[in-house]
Short mmCIF file of N, CA and C in Angstrom, two decimals:
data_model
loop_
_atom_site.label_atom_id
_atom_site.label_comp_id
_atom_site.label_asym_id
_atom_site.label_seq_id
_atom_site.Cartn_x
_atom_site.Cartn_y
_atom_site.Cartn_z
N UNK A 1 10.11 5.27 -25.20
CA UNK A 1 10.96 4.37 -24.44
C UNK A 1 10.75 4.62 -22.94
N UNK A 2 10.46 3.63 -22.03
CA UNK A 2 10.40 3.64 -20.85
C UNK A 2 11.31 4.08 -19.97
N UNK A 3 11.44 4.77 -19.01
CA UNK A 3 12.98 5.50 -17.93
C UNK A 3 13.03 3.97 -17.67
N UNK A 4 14.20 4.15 -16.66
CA UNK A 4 14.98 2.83 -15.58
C UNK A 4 13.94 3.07 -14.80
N UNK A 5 12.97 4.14 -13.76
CA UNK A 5 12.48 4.26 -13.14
C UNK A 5 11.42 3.35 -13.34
N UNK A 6 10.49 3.24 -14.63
CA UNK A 6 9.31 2.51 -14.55
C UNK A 6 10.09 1.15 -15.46
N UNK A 7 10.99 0.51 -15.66
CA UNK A 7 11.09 -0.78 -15.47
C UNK A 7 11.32 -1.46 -14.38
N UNK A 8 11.59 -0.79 -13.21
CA UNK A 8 11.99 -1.13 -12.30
C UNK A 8 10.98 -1.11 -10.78
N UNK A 9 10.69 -0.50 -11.28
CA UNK A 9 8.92 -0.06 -10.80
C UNK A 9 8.40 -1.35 -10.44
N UNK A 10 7.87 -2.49 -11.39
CA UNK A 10 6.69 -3.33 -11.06
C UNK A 10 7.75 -4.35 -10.53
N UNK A 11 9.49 -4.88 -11.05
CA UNK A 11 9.92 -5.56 -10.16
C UNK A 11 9.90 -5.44 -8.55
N UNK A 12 10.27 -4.14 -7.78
CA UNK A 12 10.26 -3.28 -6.82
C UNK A 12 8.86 -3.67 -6.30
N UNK A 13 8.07 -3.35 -6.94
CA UNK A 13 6.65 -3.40 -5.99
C UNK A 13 6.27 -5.37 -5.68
N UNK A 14 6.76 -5.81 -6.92
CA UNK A 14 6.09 -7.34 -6.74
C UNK A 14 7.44 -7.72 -5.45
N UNK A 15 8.26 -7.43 -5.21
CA UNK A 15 9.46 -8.01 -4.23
C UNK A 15 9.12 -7.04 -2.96
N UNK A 16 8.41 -6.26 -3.14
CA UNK A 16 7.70 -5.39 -1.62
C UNK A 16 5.83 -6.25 -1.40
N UNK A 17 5.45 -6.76 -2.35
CA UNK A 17 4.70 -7.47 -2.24
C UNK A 17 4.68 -8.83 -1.71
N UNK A 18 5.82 -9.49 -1.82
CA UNK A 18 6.11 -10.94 -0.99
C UNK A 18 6.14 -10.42 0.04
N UNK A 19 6.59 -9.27 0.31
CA UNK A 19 7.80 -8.84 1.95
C UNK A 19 6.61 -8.84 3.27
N UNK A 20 5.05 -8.09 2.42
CA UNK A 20 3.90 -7.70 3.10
C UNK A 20 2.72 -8.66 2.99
N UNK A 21 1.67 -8.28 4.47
CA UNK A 21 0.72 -9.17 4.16
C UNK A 21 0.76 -10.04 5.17
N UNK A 22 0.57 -11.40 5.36
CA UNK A 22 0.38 -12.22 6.34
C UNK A 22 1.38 -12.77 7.39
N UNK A 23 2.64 -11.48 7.96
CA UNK A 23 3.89 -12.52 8.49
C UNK A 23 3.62 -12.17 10.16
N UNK A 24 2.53 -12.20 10.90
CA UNK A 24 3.05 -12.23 12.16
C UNK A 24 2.07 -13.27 12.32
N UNK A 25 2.83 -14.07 13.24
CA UNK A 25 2.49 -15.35 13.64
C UNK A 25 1.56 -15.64 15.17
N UNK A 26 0.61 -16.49 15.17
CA UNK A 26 -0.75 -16.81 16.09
C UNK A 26 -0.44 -18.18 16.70
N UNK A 27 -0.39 -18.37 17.59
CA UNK A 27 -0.39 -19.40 18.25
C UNK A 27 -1.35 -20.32 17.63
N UNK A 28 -2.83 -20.11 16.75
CA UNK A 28 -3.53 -20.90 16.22
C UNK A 28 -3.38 -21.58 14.85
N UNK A 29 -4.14 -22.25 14.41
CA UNK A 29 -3.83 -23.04 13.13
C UNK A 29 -3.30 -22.34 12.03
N UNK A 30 -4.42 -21.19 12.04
CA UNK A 30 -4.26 -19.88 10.98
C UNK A 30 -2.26 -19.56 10.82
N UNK A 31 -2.19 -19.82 12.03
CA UNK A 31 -0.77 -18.87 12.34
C UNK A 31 -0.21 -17.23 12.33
N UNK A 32 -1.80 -16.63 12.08
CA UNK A 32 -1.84 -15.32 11.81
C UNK A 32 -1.98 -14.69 13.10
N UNK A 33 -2.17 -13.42 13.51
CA UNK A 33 -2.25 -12.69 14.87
C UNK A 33 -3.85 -11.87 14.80
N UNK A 34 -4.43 -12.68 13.70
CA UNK A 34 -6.16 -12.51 14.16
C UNK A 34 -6.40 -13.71 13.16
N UNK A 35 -8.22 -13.80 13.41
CA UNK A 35 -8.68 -14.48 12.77
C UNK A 35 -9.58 -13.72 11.70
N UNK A 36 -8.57 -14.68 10.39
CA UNK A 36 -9.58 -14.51 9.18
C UNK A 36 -10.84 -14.09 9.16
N UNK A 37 -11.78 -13.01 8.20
CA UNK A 37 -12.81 -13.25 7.98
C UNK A 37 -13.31 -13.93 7.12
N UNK A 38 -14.88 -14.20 7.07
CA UNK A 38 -15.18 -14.76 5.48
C UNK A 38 -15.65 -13.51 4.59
N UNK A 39 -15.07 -13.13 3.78
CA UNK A 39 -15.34 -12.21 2.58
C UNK A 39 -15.63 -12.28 1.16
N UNK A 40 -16.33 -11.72 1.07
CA UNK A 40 -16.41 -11.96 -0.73
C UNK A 40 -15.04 -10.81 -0.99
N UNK A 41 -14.22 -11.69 -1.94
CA UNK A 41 -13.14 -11.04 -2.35
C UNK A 41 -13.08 -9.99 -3.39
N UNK A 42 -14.85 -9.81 -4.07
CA UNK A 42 -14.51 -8.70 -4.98
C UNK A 42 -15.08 -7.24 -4.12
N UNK A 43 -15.89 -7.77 -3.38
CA UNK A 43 -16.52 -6.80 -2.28
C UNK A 43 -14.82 -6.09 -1.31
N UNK A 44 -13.93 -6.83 -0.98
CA UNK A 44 -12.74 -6.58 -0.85
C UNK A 44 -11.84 -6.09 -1.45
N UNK A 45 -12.00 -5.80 -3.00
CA UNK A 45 -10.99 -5.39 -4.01
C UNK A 45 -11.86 -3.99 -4.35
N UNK A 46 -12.68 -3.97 -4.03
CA UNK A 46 -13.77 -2.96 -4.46
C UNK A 46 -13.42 -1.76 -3.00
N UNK A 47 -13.30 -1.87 -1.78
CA UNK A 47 -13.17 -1.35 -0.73
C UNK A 47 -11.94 -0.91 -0.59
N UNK A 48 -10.78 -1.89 -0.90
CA UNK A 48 -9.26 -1.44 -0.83
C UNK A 48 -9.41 -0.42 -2.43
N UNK A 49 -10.53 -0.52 -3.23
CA UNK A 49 -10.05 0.28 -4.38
C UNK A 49 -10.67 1.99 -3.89
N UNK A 50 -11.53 1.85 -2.92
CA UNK A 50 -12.42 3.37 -2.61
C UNK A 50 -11.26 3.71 -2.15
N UNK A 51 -10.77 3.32 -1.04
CA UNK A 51 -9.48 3.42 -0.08
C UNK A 51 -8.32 4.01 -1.10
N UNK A 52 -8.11 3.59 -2.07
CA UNK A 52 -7.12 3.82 -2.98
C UNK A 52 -6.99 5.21 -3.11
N UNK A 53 -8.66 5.27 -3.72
CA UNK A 53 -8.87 6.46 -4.75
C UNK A 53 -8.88 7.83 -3.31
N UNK A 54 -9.37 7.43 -2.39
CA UNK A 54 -9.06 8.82 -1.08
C UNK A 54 -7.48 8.81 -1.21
N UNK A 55 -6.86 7.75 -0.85
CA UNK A 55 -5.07 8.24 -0.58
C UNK A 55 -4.65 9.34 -1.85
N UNK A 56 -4.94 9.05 -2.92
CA UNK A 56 -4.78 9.92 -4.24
C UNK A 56 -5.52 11.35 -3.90
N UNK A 57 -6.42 11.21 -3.45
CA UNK A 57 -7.23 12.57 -3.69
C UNK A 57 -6.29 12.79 -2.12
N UNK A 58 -6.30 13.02 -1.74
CA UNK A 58 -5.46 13.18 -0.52
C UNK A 58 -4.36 13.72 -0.49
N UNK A 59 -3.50 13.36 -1.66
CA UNK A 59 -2.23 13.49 -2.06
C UNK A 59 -2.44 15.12 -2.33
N UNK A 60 -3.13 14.89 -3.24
CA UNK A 60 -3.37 16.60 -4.36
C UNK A 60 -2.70 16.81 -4.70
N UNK A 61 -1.97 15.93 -5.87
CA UNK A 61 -1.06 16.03 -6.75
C UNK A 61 -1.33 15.72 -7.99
N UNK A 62 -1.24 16.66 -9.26
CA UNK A 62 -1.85 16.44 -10.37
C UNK A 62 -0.68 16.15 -11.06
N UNK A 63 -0.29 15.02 -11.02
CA UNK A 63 0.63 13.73 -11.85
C UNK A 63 -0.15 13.00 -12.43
N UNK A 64 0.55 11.75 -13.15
CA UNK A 64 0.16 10.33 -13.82
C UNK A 64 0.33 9.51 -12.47
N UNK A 65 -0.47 8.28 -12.76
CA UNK A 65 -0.17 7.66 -12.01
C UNK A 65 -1.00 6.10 -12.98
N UNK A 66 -0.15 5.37 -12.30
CA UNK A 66 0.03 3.73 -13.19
C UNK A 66 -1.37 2.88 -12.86
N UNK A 67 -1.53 2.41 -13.64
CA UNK A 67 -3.23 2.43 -14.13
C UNK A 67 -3.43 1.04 -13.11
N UNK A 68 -2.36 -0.31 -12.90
CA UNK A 68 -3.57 -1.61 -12.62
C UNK A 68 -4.28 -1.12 -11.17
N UNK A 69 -5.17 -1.72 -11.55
CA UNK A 69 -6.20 -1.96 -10.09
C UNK A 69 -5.74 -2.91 -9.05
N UNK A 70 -6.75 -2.58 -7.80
CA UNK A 70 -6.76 -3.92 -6.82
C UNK A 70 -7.24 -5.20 -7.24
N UNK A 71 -6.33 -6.51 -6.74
CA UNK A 71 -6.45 -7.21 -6.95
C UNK A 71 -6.26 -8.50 -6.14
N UNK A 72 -6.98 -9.88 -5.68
CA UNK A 72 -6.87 -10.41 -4.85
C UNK A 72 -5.70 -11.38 -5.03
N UNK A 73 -5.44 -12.31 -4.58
CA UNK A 73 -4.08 -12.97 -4.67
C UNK A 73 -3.81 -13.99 -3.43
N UNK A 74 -3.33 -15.05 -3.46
CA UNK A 74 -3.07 -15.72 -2.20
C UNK A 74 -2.28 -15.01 -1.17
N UNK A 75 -2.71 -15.35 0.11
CA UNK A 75 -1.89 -14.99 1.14
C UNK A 75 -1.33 -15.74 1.97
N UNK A 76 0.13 -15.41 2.23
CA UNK A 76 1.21 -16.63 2.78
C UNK A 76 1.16 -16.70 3.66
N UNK A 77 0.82 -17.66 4.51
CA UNK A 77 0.23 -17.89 6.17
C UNK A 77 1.40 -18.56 6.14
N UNK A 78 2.46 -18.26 7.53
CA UNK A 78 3.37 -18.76 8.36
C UNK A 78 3.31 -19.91 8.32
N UNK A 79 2.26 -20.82 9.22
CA UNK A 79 2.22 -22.14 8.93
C UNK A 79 1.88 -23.39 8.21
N UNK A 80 1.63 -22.74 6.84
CA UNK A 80 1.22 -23.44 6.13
C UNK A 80 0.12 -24.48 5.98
N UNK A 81 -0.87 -23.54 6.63
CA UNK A 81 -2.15 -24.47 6.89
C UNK A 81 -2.90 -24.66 5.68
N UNK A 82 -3.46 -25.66 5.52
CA UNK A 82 -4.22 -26.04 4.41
C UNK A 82 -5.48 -25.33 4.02
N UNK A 83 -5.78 -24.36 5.01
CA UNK A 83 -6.96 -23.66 4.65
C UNK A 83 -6.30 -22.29 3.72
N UNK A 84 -7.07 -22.17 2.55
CA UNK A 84 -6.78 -21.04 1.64
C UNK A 84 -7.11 -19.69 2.21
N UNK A 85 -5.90 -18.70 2.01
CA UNK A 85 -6.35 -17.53 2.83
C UNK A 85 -6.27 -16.40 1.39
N UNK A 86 -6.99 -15.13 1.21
CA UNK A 86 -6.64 -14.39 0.01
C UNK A 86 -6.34 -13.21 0.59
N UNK A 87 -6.08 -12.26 -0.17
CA UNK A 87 -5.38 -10.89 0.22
C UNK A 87 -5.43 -9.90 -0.49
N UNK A 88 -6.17 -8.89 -0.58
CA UNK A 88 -6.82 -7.89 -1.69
C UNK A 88 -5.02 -6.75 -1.95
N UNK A 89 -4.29 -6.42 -2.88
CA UNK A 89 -3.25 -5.46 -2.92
C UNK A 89 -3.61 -4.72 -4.26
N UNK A 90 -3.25 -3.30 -3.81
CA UNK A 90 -3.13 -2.32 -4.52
C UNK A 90 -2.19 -1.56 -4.74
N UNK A 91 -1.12 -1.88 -5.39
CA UNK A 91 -0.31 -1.21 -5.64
C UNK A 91 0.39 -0.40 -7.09
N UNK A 92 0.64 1.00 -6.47
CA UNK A 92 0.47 1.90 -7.94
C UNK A 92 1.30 3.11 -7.59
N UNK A 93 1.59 4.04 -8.32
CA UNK A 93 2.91 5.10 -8.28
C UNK A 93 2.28 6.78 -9.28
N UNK A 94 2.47 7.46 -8.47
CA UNK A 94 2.56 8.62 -9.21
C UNK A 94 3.51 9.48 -9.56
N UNK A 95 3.88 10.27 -10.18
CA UNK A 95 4.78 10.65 -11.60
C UNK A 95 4.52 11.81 -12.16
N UNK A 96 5.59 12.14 -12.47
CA UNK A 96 5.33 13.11 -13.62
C UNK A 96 5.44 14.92 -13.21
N UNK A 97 5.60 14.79 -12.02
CA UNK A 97 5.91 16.29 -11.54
C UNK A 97 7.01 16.03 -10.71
N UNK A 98 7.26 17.45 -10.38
CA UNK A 98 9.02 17.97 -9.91
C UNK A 98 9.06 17.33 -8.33
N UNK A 99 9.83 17.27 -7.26
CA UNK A 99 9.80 16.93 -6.35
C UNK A 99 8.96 17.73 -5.73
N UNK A 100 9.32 19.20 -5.41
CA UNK A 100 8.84 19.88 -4.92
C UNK A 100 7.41 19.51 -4.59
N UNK A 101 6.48 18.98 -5.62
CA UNK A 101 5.17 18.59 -5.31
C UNK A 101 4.56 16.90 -5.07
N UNK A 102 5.49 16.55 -5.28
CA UNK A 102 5.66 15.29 -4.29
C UNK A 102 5.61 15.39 -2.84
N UNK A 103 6.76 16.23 -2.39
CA UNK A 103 6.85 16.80 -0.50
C UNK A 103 5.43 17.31 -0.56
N UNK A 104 5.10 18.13 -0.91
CA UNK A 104 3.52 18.63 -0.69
C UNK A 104 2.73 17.37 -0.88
N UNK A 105 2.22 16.67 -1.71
CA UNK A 105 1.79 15.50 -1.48
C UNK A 105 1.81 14.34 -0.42
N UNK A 106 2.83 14.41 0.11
CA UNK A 106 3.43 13.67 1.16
C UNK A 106 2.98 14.46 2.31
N UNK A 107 3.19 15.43 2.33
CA UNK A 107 2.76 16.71 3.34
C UNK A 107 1.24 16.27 3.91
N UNK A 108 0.55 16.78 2.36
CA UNK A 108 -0.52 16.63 2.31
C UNK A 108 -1.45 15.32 2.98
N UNK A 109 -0.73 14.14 2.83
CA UNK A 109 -1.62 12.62 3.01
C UNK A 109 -1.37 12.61 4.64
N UNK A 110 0.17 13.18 4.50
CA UNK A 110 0.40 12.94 6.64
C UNK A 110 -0.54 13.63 7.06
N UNK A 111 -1.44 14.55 7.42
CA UNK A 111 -2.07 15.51 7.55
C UNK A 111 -3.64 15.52 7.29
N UNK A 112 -3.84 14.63 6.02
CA UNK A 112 -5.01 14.13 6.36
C UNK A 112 -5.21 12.95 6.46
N UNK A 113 -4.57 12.07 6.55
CA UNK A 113 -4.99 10.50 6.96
C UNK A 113 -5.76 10.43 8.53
N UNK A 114 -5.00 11.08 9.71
CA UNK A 114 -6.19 10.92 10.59
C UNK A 114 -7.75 10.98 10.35
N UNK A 115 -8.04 12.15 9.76
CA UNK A 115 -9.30 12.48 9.56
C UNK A 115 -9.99 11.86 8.47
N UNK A 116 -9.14 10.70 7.96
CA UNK A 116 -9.74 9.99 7.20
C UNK A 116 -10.38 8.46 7.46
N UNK A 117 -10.11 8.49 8.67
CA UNK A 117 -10.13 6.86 9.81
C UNK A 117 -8.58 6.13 9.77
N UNK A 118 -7.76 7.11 9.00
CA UNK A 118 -6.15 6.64 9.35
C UNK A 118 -5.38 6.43 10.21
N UNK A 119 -5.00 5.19 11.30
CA UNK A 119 -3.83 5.85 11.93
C UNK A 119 -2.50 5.63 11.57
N UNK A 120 -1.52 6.64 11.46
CA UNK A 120 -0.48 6.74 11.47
C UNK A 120 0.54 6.12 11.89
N UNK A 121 1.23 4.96 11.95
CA UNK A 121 2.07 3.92 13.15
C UNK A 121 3.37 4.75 12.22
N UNK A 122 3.87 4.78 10.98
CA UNK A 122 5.24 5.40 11.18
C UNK A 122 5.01 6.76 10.23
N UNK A 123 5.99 7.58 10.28
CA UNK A 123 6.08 8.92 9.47
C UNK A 123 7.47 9.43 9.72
N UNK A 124 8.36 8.87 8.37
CA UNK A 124 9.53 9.58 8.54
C UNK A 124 10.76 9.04 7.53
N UNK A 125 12.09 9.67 7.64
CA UNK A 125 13.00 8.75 6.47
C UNK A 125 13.13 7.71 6.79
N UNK A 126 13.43 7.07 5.27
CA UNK A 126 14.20 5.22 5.62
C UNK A 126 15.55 5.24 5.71
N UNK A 127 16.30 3.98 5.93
CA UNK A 127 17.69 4.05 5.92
C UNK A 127 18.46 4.08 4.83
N UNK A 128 17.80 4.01 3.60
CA UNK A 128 18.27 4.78 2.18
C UNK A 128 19.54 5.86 2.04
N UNK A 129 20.83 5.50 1.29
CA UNK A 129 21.32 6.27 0.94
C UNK A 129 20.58 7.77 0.70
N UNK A 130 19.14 7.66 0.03
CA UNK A 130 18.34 9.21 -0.56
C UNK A 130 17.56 9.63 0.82
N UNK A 131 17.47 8.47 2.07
CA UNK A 131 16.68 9.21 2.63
C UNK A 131 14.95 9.45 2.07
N UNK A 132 14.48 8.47 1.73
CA UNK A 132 13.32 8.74 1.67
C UNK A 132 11.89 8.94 2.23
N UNK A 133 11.30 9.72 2.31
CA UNK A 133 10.58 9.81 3.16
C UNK A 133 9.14 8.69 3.05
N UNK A 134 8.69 8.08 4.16
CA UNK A 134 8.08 7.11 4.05
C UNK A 134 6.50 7.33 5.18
N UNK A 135 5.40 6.89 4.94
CA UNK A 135 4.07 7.16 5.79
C UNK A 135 3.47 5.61 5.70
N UNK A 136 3.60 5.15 7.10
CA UNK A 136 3.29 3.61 7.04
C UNK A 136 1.65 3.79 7.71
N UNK A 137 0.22 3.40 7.29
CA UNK A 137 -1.11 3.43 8.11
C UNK A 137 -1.52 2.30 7.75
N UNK A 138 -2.88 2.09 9.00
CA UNK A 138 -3.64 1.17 9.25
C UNK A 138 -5.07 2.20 9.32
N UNK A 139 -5.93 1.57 8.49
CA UNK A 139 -6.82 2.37 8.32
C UNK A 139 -7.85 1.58 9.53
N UNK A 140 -8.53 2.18 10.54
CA UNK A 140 -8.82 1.98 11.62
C UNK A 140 -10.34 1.13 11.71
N UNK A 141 -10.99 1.47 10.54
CA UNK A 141 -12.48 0.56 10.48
C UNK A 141 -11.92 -0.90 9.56
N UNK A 142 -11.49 -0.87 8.55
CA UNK A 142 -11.11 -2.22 7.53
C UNK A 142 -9.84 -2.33 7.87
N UNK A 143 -9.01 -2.05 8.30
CA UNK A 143 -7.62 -2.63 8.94
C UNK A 143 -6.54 -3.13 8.05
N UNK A 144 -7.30 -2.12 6.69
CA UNK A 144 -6.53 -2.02 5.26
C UNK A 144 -5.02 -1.19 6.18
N UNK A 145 -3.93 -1.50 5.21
CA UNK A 145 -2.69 -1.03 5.81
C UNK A 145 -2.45 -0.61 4.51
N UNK A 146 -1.67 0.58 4.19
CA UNK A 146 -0.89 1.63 3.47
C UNK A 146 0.52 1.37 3.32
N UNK A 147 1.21 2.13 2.81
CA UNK A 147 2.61 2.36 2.54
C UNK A 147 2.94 2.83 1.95
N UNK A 148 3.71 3.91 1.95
CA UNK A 148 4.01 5.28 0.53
C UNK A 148 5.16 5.21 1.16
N UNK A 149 5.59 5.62 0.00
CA UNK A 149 7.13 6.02 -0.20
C UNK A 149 7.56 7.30 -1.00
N UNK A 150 8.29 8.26 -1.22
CA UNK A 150 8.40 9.58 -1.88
C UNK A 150 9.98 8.83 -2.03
N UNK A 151 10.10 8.49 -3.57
CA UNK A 151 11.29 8.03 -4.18
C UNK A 151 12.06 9.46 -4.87
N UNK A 152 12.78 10.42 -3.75
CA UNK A 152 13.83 11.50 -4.36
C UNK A 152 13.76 11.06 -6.22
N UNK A 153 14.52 10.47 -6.70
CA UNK A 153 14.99 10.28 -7.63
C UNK A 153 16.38 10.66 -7.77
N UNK A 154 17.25 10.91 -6.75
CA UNK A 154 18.45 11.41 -6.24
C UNK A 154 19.68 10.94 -7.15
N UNK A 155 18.83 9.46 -7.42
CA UNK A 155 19.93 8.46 -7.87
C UNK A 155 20.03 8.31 -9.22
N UNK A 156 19.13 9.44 -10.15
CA UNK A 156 18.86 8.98 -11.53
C UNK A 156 17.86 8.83 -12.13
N UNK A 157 17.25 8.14 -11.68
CA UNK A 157 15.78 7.78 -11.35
C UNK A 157 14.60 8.68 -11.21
N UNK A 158 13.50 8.74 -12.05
CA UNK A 158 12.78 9.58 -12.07
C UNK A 158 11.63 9.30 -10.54
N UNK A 159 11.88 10.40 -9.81
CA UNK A 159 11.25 10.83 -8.29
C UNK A 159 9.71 10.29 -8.82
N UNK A 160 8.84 9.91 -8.38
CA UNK A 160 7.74 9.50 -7.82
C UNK A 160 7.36 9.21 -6.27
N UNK A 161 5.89 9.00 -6.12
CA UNK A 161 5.04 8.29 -4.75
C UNK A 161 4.64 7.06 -5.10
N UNK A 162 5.40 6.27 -4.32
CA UNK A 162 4.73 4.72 -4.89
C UNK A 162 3.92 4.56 -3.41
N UNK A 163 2.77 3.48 -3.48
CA UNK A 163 2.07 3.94 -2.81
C UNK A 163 1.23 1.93 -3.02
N UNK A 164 1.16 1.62 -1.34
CA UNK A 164 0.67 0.22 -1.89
C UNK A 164 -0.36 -0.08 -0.49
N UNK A 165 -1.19 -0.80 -0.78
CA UNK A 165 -2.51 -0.53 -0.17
C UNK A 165 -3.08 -2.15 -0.13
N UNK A 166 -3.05 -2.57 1.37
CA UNK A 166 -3.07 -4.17 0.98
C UNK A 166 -3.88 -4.40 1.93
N UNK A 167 -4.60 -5.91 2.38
CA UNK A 167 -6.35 -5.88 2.92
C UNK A 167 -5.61 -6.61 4.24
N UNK A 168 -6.46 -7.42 4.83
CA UNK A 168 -6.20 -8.22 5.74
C UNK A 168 -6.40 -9.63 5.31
N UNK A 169 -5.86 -10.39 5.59
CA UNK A 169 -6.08 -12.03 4.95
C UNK A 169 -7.53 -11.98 5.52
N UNK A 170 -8.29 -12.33 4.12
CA UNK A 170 -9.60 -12.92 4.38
C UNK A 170 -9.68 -14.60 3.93
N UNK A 171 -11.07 -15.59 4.23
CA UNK A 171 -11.41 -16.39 3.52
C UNK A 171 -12.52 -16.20 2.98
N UNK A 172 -12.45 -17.30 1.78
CA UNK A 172 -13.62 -16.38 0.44
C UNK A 172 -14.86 -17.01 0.83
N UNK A 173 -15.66 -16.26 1.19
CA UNK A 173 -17.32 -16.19 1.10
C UNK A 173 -18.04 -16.88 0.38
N UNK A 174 -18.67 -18.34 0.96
CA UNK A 174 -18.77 -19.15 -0.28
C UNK A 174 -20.10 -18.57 -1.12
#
């Protein structure tokens, strides 16, 4: 039987998945605050997936962690321009050990994400009753953006790193 933690899991991530992704707005058609590239979108799901697999090894935390892959998906442009934009996301959670090695994990990724072409824009708690600790990056060559979260489990809830990894609006490469 599944905890509350992992039913609640893929609702949580798909409603942090609308939230991210294409919302600052461009004076141009796009309505975005750059311009699109043209990409082949599996060449994109394939790159946010290398990207993936460093944040994990990074972590150095020998948990489970939830199996789907990257995957492309429309992306919601502000102004609703008729040109199709896509958006490579990866999002996935690890599990299965005590907190204690979660903070080390968390420890661990703040610490090496610079030296990984990471930069760092936030590092610290949210406004959460638990206080959770959160590491927001922009990875500095693909302009892939991050987001981890270290979910206490304070509340019941079995503690995990959810952890979501999303591209830049591209257009698809004909």
């Amino acid at each position: 039987m599944k905890s509350k933690a992992f039913r609640a899991v893929p609702v949580y991530l798909g409603s942090l998945m609308l939230t991210v992704g294409c919302s600052t707005v461009k004076s141009d058609s796009s309505g975005l605050d750059y311009d699109p590239e043209k990409r082949d979108s599996q060449q994109v799901v394939r790159e946010v997936g290398r990207l993936s697999s460093r944040v994990l090894e990074m972590l150095n935390v020998k948990g489970k962690s939830t199996e789907p892959g990257p995957a492309a998906a429309p992306c919601d442009v502000p102004n609703g321009t008729s040109r199709t934009y896509q958006i490579v996301r990866h999002p996935w959670s690890l599990y299965g050990v005590e907190n204690g090695a979660l903070e080390k994990g968390m420890k661990n990724l703040h610490s090496a994400l610079p030296n990984q072409g990471w930069k760092v824009v936030k590092y610290g708690k949210d406004s959460s009753r638990n206080r959770n600790l959160e590491i927001t990056a922009v990875h500095v060559k693909t302009h892939t953006q991050l987001e981890v979260t270290w979910l206490k489990g304070l509340d019941g809830h079995t503690p995990l790193i959810e952890v979501t990894l999303y591209s830049r609006c591209f257009t698809e490469q004909p």
